[in-house]
mmCIF file of C-alpha atoms in Angstrom:
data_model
loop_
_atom_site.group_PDB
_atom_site.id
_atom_site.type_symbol
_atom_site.label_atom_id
_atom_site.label_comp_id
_atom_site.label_asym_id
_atom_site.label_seq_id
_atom_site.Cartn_x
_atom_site.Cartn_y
_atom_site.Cartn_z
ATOM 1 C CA UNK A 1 27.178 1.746 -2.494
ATOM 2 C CA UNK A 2 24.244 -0.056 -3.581
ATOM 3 C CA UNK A 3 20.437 0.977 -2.813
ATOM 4 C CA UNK A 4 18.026 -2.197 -2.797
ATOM 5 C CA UNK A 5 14.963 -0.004 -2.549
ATOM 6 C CA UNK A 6 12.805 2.571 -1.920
ATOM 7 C CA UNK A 7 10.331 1.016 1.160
ATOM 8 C CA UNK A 8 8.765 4.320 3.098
ATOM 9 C CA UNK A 9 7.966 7.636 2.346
ATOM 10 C CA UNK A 10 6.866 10.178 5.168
ATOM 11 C CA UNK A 11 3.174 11.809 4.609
ATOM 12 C CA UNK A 12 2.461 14.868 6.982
ATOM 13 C CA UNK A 13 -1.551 14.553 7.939
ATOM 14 C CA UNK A 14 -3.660 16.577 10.384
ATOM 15 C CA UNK A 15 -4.647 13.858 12.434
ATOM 16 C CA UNK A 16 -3.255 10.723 13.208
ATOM 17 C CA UNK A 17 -6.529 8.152 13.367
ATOM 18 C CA UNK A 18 -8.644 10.094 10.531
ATOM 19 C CA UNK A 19 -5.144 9.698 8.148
ATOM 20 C CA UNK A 20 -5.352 5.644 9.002
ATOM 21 C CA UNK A 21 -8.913 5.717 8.568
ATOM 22 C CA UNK A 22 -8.482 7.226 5.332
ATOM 23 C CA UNK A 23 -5.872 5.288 4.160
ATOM 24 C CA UNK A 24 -7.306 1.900 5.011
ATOM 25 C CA UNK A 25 -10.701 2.237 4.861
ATOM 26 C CA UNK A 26 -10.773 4.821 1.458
ATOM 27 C CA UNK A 27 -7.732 3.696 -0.123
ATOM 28 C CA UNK A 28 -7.548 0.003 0.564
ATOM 29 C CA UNK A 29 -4.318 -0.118 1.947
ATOM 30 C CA UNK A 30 -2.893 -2.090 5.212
ATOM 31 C CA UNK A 31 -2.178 -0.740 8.317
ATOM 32 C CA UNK A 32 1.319 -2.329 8.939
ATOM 33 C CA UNK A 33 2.817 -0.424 12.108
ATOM 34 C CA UNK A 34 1.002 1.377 14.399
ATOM 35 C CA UNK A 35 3.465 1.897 18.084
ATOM 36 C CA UNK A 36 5.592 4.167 19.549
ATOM 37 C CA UNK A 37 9.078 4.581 18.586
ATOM 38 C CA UNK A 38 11.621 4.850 20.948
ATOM 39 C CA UNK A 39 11.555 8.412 21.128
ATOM 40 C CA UNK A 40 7.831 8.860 22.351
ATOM 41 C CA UNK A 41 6.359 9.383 19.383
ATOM 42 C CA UNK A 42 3.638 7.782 17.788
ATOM 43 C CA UNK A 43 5.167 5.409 14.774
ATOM 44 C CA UNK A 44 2.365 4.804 12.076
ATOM 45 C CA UNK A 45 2.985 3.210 8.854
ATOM 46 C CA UNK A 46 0.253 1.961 5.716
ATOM 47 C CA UNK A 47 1.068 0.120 2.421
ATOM 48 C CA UNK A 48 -0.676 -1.101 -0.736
ATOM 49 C CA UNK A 49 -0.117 -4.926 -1.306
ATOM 50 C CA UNK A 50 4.199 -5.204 -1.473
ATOM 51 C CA UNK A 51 4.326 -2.007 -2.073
ATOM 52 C CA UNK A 52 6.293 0.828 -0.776
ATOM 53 C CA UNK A 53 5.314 1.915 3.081
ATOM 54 C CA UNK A 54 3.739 5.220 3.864
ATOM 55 C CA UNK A 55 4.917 6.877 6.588
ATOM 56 C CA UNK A 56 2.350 8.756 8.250
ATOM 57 C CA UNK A 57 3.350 11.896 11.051
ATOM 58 C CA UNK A 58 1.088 14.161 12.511
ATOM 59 C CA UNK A 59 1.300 17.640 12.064
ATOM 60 C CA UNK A 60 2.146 19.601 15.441
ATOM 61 C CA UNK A 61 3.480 23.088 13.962
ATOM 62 C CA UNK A 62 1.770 25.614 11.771
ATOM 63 C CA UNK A 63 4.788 25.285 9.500
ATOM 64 C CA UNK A 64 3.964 21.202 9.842
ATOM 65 C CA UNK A 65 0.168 22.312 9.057
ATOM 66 C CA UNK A 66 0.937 24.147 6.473
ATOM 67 C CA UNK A 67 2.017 21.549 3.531
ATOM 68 C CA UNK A 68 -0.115 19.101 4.765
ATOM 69 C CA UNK A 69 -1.362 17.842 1.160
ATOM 70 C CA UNK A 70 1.321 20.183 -0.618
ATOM 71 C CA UNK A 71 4.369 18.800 0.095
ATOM 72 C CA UNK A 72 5.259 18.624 -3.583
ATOM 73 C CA UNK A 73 3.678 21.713 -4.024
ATOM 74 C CA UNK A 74 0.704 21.226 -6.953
ATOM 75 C CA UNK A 75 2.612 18.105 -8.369
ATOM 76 C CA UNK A 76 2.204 14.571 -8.297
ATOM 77 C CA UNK A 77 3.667 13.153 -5.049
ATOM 78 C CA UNK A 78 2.543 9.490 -5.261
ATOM 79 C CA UNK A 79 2.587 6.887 -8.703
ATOM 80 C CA UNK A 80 0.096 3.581 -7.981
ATOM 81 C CA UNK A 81 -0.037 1.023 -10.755
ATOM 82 C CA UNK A 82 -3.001 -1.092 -10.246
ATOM 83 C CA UNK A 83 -4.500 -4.239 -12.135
ATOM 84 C CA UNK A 84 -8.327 -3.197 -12.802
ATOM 85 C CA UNK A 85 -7.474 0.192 -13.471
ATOM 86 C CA UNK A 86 -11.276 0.859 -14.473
ATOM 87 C CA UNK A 87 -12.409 -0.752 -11.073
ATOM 88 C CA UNK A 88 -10.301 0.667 -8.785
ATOM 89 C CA UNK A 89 -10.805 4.364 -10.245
ATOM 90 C CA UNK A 90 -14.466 3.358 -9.763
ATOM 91 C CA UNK A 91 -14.247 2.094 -5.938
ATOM 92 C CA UNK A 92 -11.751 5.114 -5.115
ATOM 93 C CA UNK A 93 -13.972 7.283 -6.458
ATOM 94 C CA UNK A 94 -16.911 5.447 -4.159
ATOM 95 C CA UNK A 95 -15.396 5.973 -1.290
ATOM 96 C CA UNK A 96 -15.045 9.729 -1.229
ATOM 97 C CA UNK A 97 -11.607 10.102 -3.050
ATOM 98 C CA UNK A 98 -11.900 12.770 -5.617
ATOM 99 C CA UNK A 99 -11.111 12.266 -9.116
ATOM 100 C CA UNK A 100 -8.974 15.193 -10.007
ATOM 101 C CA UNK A 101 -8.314 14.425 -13.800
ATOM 102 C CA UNK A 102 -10.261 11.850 -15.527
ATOM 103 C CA UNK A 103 -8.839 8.997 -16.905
ATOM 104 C CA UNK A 104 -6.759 9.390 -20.152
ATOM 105 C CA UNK A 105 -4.265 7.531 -22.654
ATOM 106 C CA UNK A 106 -1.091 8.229 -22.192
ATOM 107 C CA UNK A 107 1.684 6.244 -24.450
ATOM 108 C CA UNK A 108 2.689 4.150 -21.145
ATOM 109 C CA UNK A 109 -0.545 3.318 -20.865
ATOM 110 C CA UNK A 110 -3.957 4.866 -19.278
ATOM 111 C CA UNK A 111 -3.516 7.262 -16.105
ATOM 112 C CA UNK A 112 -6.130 8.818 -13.691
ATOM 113 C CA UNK A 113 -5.357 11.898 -10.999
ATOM 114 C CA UNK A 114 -6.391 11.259 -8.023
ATOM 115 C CA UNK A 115 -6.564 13.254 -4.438
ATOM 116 C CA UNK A 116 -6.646 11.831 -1.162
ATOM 117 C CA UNK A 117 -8.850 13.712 1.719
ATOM 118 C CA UNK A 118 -5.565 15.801 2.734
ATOM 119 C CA UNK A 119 -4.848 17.412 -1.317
ATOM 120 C CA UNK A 120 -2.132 14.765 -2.156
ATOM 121 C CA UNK A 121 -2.098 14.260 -5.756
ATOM 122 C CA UNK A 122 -1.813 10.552 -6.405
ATOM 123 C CA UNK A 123 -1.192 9.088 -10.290
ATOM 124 C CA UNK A 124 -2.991 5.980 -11.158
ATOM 125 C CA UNK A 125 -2.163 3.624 -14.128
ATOM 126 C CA UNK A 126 -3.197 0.488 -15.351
ATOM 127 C CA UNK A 127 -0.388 -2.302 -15.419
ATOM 128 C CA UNK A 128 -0.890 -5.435 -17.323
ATOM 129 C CA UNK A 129 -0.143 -8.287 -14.300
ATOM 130 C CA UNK A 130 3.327 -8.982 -16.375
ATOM 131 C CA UNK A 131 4.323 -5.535 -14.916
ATOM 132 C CA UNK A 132 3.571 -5.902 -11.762
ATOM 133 C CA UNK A 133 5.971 -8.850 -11.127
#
């Protein structure tokens, strides 16, 4: 067997329009689905430019509730490469998105910690445009 890709991961949020909100309005990113599945449920999904989908499902249990934000537990749960690493960080930042470890150089290059408005932590680097193709 063969895997092409990874295209979606599933993020547990609190709320269903505040989580698109935030993702599109904060983070930039496209709403891409928004319907119900076959099943009843609402089916949301936002991505960065060709880049992999997020999943988005609203919490309903406490259990659900609970790792909203820490379902990685403190770690990392989402990598971003970016072009203008230095505005990007800067517009993020602008819109609310705290900066939870300044930017630093690392020897892949310079990385940023950022978390989104549910505790996500999200890693930012820079990427020369060579990497990104």
């Amino acid at each position: 067997m063969s895997v092409a890709s990874l295209f979606m991961v599933t993020v547990m949020v609190p709320a269903m329009d505040d989580a698109i909100a935030h993702y599109v309005n904060d983070w930039g990113f496209a709403l891409t689905t928004d319907g119900t599945h076959e099943s009843g449920h609402r089916w949301v999904e936002v991505a960065p430019d060709g880049g992999t989908r997020l999943r988005l499902v609203e919490a309903r249990t406490d259990a659900e509730h609970e790792v909203i934000g820490r379902q990685v537990a403190e770690r990392v749960a989402f990598f971003i490469r970016v072009v203008h690493f230095d505005a990007a960080i800067a517009r993020w930042h602008s819109r609310g998105i705290e900066l939870a470890e300044p930017p630093r150089s690392e020897a892949y290059g310079r990385v940023a910690v950022l978390r989104d408005k549910f505790g996500n932590r999200w890693d930012v680097f820079d990427a020369p445009v060579e990497a990104l193709a």
